[in-house]
JSON list of C-alpha atoms and ligand atoms in Angstrom, two decimals:
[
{"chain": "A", "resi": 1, "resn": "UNK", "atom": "CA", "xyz": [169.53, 55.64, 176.09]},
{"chain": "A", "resi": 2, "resn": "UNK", "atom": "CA", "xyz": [171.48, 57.15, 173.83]},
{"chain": "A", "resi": 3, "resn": "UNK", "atom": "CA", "xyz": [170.13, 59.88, 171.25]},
{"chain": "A", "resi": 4, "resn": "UNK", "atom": "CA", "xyz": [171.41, 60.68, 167.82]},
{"chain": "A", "resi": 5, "resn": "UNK", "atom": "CA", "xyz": [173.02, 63.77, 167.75]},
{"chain": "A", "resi": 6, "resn": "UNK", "atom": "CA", "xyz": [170.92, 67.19, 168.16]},
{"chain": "A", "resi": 7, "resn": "UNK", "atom": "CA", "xyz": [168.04, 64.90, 169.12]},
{"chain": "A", "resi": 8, "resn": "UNK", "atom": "CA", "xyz": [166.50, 65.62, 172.67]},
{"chain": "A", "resi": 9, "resn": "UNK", "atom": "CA", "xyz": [164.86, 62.42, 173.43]},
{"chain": "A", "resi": 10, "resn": "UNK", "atom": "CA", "xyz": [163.40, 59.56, 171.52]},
{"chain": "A", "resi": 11, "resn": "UNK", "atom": "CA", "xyz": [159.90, 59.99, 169.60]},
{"chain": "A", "resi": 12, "resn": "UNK", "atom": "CA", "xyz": [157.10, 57.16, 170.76]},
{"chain": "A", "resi": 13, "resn": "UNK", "atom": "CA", "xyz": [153.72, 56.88, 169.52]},
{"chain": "A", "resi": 14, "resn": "UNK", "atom": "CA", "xyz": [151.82, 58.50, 172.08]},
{"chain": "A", "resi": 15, "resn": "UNK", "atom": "CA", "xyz": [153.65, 61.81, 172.10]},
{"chain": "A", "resi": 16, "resn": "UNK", "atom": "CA", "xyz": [154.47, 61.64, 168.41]},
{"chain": "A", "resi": 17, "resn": "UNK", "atom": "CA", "xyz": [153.20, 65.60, 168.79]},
{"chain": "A", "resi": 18, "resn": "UNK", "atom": "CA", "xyz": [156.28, 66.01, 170.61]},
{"chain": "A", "resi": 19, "resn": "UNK", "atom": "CA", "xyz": [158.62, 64.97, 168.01]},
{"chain": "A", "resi": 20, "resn": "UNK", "atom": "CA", "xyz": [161.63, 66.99, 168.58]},
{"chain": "A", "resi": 21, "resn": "UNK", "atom": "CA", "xyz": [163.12, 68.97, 165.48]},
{"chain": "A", "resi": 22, "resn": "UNK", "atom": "CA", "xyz": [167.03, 68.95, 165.15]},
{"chain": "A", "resi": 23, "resn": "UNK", "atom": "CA", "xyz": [168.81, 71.69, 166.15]},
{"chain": "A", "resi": 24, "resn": "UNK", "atom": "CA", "xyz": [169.17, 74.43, 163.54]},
{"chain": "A", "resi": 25, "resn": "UNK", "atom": "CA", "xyz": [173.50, 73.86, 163.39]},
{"chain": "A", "resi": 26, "resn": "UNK", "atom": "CA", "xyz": [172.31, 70.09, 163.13]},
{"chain": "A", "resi": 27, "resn": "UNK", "atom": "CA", "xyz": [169.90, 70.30, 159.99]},
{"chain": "A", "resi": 28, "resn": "UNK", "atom": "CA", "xyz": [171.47, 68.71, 156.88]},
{"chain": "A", "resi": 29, "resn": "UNK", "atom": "CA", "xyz": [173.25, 71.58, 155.17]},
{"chain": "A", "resi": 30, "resn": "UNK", "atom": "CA", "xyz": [172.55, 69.10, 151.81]},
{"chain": "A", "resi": 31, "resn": "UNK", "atom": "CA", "xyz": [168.99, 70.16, 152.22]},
{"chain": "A", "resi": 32, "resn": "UNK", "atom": "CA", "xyz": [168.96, 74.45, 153.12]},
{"chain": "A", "resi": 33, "resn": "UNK", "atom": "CA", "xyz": [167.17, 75.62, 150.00]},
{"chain": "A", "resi": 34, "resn": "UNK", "atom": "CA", "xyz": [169.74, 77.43, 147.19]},
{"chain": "A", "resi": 35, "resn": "UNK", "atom": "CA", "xyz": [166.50, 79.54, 146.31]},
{"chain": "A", "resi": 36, "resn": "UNK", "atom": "CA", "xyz": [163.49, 80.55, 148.26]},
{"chain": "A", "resi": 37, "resn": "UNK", "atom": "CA", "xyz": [160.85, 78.06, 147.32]},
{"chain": "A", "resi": 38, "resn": "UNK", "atom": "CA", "xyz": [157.81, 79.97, 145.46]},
{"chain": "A", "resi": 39, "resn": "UNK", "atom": "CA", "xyz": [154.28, 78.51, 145.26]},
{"chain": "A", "resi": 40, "resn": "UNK", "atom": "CA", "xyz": [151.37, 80.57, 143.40]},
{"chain": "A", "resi": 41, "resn": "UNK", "atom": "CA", "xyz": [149.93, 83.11, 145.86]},
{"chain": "A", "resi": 42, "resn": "UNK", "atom": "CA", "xyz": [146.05, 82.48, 146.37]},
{"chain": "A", "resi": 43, "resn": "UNK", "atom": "CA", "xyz": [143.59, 84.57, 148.13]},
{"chain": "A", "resi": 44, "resn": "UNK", "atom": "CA", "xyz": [144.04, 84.18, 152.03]},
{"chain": "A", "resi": 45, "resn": "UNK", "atom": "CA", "xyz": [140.94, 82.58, 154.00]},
{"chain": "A", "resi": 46, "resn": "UNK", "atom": "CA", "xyz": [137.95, 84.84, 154.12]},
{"chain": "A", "resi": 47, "resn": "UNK", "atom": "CA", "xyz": [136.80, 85.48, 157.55]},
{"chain": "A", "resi": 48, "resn": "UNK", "atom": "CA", "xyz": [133.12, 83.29, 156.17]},
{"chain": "A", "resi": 49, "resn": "UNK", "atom": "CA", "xyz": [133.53, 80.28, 153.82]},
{"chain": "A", "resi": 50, "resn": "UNK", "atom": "CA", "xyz": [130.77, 80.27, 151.87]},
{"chain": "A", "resi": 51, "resn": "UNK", "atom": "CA", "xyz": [130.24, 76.80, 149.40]},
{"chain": "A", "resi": 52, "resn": "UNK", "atom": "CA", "xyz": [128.33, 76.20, 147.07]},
{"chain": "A", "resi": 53, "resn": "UNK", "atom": "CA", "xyz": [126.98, 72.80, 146.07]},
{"chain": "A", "resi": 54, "resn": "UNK", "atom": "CA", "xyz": [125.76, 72.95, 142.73]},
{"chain": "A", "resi": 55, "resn": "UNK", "atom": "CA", "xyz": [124.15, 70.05, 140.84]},
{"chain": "A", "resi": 56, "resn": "UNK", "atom": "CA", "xyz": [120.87, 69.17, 138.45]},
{"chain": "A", "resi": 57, "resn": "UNK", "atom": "CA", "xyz": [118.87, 67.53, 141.53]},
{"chain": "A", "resi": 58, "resn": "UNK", "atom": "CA", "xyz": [116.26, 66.14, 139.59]},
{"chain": "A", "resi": 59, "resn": "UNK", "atom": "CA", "xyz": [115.39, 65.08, 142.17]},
{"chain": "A", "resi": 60, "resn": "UNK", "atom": "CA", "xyz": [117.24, 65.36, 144.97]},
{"chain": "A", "resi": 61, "resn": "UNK", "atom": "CA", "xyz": [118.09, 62.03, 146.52]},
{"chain": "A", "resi": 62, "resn": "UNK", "atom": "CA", "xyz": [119.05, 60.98, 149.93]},
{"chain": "A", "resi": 63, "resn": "UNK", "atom": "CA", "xyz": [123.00, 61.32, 148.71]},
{"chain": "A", "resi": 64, "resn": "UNK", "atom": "CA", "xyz": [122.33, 64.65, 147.99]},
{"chain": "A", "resi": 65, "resn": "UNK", "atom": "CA", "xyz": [120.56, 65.22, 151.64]},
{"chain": "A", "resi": 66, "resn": "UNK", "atom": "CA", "xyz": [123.00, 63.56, 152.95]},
{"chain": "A", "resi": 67, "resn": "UNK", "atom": "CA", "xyz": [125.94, 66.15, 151.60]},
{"chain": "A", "resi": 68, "resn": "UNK", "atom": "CA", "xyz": [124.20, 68.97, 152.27]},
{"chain": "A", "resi": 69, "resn": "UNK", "atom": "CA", "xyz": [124.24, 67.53, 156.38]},
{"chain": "A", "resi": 70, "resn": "UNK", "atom": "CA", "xyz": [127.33, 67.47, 156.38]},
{"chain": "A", "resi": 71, "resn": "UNK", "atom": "CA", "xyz": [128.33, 70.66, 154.33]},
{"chain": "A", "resi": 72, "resn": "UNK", "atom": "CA", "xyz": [126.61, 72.66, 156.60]},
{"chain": "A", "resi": 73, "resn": "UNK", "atom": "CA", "xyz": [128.55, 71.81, 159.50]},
{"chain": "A", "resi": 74, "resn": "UNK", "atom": "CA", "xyz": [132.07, 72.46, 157.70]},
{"chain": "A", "resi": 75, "resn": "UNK", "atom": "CA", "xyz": [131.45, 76.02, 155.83]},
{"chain": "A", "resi": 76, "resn": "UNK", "atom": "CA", "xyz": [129.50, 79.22, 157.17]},
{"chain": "A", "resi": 77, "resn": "UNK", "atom": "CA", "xyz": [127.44, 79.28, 154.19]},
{"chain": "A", "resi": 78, "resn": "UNK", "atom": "CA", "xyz": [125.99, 76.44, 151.76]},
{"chain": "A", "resi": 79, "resn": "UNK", "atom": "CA", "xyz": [124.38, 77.63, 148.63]},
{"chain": "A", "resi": 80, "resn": "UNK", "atom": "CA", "xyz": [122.73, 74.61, 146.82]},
{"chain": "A", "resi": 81, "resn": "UNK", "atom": "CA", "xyz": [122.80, 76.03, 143.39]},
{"chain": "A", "resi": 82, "resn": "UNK", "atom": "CA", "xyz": [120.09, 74.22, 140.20]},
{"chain": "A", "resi": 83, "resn": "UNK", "atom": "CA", "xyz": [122.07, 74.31, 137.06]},
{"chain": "A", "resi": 84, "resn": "UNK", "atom": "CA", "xyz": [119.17, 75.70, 134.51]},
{"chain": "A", "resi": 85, "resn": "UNK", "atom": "CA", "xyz": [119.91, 73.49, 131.68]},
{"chain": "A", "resi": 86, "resn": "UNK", "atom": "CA", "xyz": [117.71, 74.14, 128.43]},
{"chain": "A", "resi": 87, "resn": "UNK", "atom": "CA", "xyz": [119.47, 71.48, 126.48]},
{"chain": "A", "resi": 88, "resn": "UNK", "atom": "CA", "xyz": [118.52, 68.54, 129.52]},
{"chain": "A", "resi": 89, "resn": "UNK", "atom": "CA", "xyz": [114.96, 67.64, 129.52]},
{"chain": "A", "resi": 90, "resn": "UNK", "atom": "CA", "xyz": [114.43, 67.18, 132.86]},
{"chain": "A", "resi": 91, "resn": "UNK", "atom": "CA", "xyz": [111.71, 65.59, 135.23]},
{"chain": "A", "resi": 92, "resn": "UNK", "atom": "CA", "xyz": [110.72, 68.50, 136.97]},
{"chain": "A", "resi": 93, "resn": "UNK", "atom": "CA", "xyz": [111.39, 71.89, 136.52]},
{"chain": "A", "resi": 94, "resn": "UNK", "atom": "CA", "xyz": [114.10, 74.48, 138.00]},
{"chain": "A", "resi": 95, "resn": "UNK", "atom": "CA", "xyz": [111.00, 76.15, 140.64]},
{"chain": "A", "resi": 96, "resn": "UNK", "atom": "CA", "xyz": [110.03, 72.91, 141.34]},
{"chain": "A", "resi": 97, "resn": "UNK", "atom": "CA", "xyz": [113.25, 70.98, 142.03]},
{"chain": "A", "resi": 98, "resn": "UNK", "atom": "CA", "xyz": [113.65, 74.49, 143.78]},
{"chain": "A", "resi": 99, "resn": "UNK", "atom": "CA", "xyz": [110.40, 73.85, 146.19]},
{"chain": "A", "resi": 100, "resn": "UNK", "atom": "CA", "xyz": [111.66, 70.39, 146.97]},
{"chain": "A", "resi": 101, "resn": "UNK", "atom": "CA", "xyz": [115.05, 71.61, 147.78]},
{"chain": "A", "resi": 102, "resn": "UNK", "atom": "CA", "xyz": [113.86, 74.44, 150.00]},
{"chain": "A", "resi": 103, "resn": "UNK", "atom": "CA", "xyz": [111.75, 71.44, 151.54]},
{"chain": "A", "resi": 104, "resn": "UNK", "atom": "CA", "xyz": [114.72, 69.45, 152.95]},
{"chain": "A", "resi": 105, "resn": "UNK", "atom": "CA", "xyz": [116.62, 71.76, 153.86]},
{"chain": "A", "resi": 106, "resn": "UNK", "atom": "CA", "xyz": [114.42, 73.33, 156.57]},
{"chain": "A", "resi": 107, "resn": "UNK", "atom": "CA", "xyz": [116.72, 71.84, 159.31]},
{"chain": "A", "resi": 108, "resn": "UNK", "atom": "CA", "xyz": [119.86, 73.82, 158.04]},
{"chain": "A", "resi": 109, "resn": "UNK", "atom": "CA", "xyz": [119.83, 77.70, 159.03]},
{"chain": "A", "resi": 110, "resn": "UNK", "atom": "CA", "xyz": [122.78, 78.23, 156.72]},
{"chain": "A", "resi": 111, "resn": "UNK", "atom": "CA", "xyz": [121.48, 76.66, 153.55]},
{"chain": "A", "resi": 112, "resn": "UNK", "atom": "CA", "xyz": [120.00, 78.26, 151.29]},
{"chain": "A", "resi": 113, "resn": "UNK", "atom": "CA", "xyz": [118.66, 77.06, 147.48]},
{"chain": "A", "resi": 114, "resn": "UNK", "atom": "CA", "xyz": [119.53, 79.18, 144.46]},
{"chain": "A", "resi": 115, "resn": "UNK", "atom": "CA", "xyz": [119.77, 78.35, 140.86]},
{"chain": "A", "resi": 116, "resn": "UNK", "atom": "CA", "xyz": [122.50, 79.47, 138.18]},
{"chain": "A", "resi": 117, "resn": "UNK", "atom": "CA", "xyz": [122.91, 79.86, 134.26]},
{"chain": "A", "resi": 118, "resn": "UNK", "atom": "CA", "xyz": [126.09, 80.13, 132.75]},
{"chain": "A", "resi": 119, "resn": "UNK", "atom": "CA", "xyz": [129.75, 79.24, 134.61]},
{"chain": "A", "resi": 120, "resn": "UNK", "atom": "CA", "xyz": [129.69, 77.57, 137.73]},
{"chain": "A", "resi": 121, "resn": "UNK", "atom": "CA", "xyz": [132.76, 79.98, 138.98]},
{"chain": "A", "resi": 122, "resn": "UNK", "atom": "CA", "xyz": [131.15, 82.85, 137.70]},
{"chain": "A", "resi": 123, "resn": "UNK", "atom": "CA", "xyz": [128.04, 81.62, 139.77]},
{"chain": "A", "resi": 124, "resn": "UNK", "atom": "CA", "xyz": [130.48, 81.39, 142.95]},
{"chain": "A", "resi": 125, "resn": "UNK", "atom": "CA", "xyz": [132.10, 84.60, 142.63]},
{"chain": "A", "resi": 126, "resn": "UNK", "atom": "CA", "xyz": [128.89, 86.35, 142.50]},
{"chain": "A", "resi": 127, "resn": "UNK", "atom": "CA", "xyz": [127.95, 84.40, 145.78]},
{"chain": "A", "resi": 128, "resn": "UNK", "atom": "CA", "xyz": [131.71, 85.61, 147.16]},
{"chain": "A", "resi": 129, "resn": "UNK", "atom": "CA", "xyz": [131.70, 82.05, 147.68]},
{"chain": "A", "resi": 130, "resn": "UNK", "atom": "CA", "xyz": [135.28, 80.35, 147.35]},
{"chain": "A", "resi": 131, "resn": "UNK", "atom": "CA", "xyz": [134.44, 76.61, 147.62]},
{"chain": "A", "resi": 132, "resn": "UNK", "atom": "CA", "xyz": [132.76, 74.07, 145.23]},
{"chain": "A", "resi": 133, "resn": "UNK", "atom": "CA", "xyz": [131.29, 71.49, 147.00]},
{"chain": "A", "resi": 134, "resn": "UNK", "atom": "CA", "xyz": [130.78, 68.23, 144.85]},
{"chain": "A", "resi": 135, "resn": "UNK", "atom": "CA", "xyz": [130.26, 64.37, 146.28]},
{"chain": "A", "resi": 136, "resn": "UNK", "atom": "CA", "xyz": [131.93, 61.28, 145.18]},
{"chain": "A", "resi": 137, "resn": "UNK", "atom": "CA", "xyz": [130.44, 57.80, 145.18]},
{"chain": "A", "resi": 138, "resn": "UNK", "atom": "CA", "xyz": [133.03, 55.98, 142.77]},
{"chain": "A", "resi": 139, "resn": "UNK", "atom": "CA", "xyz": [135.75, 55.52, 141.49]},
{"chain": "A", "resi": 140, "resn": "UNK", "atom": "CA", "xyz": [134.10, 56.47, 138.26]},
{"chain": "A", "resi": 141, "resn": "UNK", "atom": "CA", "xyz": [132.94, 59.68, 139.26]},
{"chain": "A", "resi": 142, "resn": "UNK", "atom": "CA", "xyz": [136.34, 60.61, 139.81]},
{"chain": "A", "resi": 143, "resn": "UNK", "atom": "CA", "xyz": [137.26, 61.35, 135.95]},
{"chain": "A", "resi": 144, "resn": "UNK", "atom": "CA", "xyz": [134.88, 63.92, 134.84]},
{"chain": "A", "resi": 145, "resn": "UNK", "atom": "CA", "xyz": [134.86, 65.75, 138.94]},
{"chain": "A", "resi": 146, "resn": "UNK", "atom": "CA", "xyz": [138.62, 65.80, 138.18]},
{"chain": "A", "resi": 147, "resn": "UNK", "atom": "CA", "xyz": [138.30, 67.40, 135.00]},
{"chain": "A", "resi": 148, "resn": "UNK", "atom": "CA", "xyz": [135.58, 69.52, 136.40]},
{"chain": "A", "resi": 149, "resn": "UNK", "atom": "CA", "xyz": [137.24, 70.49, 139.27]},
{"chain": "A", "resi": 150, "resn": "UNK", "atom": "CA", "xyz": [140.62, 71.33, 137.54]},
{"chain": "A", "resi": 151, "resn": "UNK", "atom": "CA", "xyz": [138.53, 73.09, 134.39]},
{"chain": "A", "resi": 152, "resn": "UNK", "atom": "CA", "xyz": [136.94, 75.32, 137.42]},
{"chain": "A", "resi": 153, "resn": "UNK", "atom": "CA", "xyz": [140.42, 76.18, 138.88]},
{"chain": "A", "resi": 154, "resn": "UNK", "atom": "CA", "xyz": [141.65, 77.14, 135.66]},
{"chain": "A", "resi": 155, "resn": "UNK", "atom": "CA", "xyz": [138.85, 79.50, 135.33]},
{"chain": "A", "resi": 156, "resn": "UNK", "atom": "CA", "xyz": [139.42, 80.81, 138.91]},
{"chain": "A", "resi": 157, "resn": "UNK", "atom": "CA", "xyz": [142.12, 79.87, 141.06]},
{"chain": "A", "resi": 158, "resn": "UNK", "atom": "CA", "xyz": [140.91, 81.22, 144.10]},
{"chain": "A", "resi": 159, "resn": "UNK", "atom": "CA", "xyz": [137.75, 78.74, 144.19]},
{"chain": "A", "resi": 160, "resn": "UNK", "atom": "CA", "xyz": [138.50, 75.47, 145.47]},
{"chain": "A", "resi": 161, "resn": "UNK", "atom": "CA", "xyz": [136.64, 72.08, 145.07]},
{"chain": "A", "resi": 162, "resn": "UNK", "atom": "CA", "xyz": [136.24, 69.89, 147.46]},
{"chain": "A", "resi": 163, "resn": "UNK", "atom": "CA", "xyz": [134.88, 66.09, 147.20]},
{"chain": "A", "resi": 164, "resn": "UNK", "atom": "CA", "xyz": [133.08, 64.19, 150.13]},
{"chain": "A", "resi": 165, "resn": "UNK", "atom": "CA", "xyz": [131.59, 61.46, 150.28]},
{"chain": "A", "resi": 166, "resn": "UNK", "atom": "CA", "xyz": [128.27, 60.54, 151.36]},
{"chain": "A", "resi": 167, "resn": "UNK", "atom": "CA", "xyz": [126.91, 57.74, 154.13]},
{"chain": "A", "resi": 168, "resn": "UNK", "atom": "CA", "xyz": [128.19, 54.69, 152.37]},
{"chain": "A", "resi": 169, "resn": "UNK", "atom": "CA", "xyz": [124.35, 53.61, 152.63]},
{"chain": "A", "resi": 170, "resn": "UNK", "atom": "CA", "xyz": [123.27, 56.08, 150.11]},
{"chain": "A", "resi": 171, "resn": "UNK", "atom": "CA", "xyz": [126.87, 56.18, 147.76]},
{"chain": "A", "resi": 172, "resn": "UNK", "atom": "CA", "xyz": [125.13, 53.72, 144.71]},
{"chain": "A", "resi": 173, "resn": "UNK", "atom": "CA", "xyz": [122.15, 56.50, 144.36]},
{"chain": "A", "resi": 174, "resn": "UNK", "atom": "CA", "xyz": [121.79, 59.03, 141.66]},
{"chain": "A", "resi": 175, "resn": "UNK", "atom": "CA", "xyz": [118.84, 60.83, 140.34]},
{"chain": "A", "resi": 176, "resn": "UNK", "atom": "CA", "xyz": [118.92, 58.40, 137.41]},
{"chain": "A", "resi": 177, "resn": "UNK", "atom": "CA", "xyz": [118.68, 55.37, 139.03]},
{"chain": "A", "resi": 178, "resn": "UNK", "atom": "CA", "xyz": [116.35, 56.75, 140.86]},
{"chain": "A", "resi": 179, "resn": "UNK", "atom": "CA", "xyz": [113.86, 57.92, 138.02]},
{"chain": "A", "resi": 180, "resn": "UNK", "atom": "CA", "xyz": [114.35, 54.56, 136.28]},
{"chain": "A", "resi": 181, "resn": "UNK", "atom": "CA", "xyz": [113.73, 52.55, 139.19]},
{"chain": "A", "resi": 182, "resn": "UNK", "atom": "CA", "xyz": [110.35, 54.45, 140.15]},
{"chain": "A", "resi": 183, "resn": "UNK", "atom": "CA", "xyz": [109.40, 54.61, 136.23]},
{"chain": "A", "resi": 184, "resn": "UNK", "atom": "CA", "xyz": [109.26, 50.76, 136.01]},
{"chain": "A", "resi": 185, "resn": "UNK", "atom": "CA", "xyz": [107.09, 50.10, 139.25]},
{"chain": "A", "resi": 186, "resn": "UNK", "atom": "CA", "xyz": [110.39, 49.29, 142.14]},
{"chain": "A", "resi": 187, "resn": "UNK", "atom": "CA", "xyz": [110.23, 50.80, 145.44]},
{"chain": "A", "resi": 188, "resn": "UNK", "atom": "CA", "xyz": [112.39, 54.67, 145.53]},
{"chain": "A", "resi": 189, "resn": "UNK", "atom": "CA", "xyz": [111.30, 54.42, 149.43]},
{"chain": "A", "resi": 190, "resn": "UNK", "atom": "CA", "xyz": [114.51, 55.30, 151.66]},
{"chain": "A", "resi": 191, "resn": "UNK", "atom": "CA", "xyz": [116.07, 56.24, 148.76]},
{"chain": "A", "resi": 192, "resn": "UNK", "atom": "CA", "xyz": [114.91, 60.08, 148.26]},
{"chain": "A", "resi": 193, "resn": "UNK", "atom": "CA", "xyz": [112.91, 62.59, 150.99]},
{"chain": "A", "resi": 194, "resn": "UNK", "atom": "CA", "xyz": [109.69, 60.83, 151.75]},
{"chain": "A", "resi": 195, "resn": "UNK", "atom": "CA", "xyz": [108.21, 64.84, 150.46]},
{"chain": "A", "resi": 196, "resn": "UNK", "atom": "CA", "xyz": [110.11, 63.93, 147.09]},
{"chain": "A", "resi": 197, "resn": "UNK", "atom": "CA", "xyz": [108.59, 60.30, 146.86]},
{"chain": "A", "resi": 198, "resn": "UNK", "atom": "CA", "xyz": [105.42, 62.11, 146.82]},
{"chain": "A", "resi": 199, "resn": "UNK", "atom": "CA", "xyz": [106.09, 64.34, 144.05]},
{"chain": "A", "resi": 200, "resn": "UNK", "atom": "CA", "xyz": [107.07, 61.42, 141.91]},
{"chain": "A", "resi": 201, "resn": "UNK", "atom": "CA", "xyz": [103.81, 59.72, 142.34]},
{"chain": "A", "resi": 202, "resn": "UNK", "atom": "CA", "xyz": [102.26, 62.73, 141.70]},
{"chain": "A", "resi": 203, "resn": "UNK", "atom": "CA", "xyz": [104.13, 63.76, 138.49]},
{"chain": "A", "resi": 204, "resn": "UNK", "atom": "CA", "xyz": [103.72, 59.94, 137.66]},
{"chain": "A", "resi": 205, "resn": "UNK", "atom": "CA", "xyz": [100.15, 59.85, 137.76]},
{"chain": "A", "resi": 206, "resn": "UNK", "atom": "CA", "xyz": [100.14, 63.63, 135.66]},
{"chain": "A", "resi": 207, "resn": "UNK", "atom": "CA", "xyz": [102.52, 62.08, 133.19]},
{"chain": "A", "resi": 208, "resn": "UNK", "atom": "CA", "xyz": [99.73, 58.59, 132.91]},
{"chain": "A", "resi": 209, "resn": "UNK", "atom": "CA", "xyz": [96.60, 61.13, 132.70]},
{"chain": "A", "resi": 210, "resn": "UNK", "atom": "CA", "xyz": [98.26, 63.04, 129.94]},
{"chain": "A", "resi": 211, "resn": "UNK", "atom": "CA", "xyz": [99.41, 59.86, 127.83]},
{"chain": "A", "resi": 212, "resn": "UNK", "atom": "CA", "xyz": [95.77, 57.77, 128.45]},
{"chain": "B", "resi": 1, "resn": "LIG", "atom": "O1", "xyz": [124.35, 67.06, 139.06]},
{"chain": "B", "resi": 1, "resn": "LIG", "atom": "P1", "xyz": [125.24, 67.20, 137.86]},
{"chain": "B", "resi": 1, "resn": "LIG", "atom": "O2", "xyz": [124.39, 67.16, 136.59]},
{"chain": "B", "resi": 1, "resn": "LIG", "atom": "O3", "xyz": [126.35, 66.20, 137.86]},
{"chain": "B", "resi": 1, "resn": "LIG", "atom": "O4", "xyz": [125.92, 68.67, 137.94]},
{"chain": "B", "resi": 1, "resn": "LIG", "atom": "C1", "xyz": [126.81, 69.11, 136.93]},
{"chain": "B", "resi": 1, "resn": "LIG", "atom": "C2", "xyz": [127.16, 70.61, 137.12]},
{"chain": "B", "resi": 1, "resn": "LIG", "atom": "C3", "xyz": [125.91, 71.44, 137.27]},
{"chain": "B", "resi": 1, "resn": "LIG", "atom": "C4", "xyz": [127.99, 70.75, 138.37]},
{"chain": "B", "resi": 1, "resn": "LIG", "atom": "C5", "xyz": [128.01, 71.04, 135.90]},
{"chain": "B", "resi": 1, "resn": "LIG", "atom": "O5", "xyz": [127.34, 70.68, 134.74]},
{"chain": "B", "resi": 1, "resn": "LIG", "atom": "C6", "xyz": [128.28, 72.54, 135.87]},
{"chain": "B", "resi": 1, "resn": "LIG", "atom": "O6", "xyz": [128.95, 73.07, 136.71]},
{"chain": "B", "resi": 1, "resn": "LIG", "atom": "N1", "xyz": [127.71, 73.25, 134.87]},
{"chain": "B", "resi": 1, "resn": "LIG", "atom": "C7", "xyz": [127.85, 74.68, 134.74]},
{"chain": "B", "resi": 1, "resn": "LIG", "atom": "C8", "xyz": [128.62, 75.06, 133.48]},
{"chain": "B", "resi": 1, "resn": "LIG", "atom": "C9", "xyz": [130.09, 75.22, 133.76]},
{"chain": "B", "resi": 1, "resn": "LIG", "atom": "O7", "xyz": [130.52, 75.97, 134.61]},
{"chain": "B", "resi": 1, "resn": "LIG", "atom": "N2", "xyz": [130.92, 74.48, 132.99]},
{"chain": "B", "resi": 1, "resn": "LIG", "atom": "C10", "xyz": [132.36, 74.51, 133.09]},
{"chain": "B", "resi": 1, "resn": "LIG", "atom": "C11", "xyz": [132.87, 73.75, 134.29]},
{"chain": "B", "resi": 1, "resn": "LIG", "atom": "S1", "xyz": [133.62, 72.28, 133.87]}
]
């Protein structure tokens, strides 16, 4: 067979890894760089990635769970972080949501649960922690977590979002849904930590007590 000139043999899919590279005389001269390309210099890797996943969690849903499984097998560290939000009037409160947390993540020696006021990145960089973990269900997620993420990189360059995706069986969930759903009587079951199911009858049958 005959080969095009400077190439070794012919490329097939199974040893596409072997794809030979021109010879340097043979490279297009049209394409040599006139001037060194230059990218913006970022931190190199630290020797531990440490992420964190921050969020409101209230509560923490199955997605969430689901996230933090599979976060904990990509970075060294995965700091679940509770935004304390004064303005939000939230379900349960920052210890609590905490407790639940702490709960479901028994099973994961390198998660911990911490909760954060102020900046996200400012958050991170006190953690030394150079990723922002967030998840992505939709396509209509995508607009603010871009903004987000891109606000956040602004801010500090050297901390670096990254979006995964949950078990398709729990990407229509959120914590709002969820709330809702339970509020007016449906079944949550499957959809949150059975230990989190719980603590929404319970804070259902406070919140009945208190209005009666
Ligand atoms: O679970 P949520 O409510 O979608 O989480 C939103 C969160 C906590 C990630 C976001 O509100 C946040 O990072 N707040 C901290 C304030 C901040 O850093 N703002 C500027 C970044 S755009």
């Amino acid at each position: 067979m005959k080969h095009p000139a400077g190439f070794h043999r012919t490329a097939t899919v199974e040893n596409f890894s072997s794809v030979p590279r021109p010879n340097r005389a043979d490279r297009n001269p049209s394409c040599r760089p006139l001037v060194s390309a230059r990218i913006e210099a970022l931190p190199p890797k630290p020797p531990n990635v440490i992420a964190i996943y921050p969020g409101s969690f209230d509560p923490i849903t199955n997605g969430h769970l689901d996230l933090i499984q599979r976060g904990s097998r990509l970075f060294d560290r995965l700091i679940v972080s509770i935004l304390r939000n004064e303005s939000k009037q939230p379900l349960f409160s920052v210890e609590e949501r905490t407790e639940m947390l702490c709960e479901v993540v028994q099973d994961y020696p390198n998660v911990q649960v911490d909760s954060f006021n102020g900046l996200l990145v400012d958050h991170a960089a006190a953690h030394s922690a150079t990723v922002l973990l967030r998840g992505i269900r939709a396509i209509s997620d995508y607009e603010f977590e871009l903004q987000m993420a891109l606000m956040n990189r602004r801010l500090r360059p050297g901390v670096e979002t990254i979006f995964m995706m949950s078990n398709e069986a729990y990407s229509f969930i959120s914590s709002r849904l969820v709330k809702e759903v339970f509020g007016l009587g449906g079944s949550i079951t499957g959809l949150v930590p059975a230990t989190v199911e719980a603590r929404l009858h319970r804070r259902l049958s406070q919140l009945q007590t208190k209005g009666a």
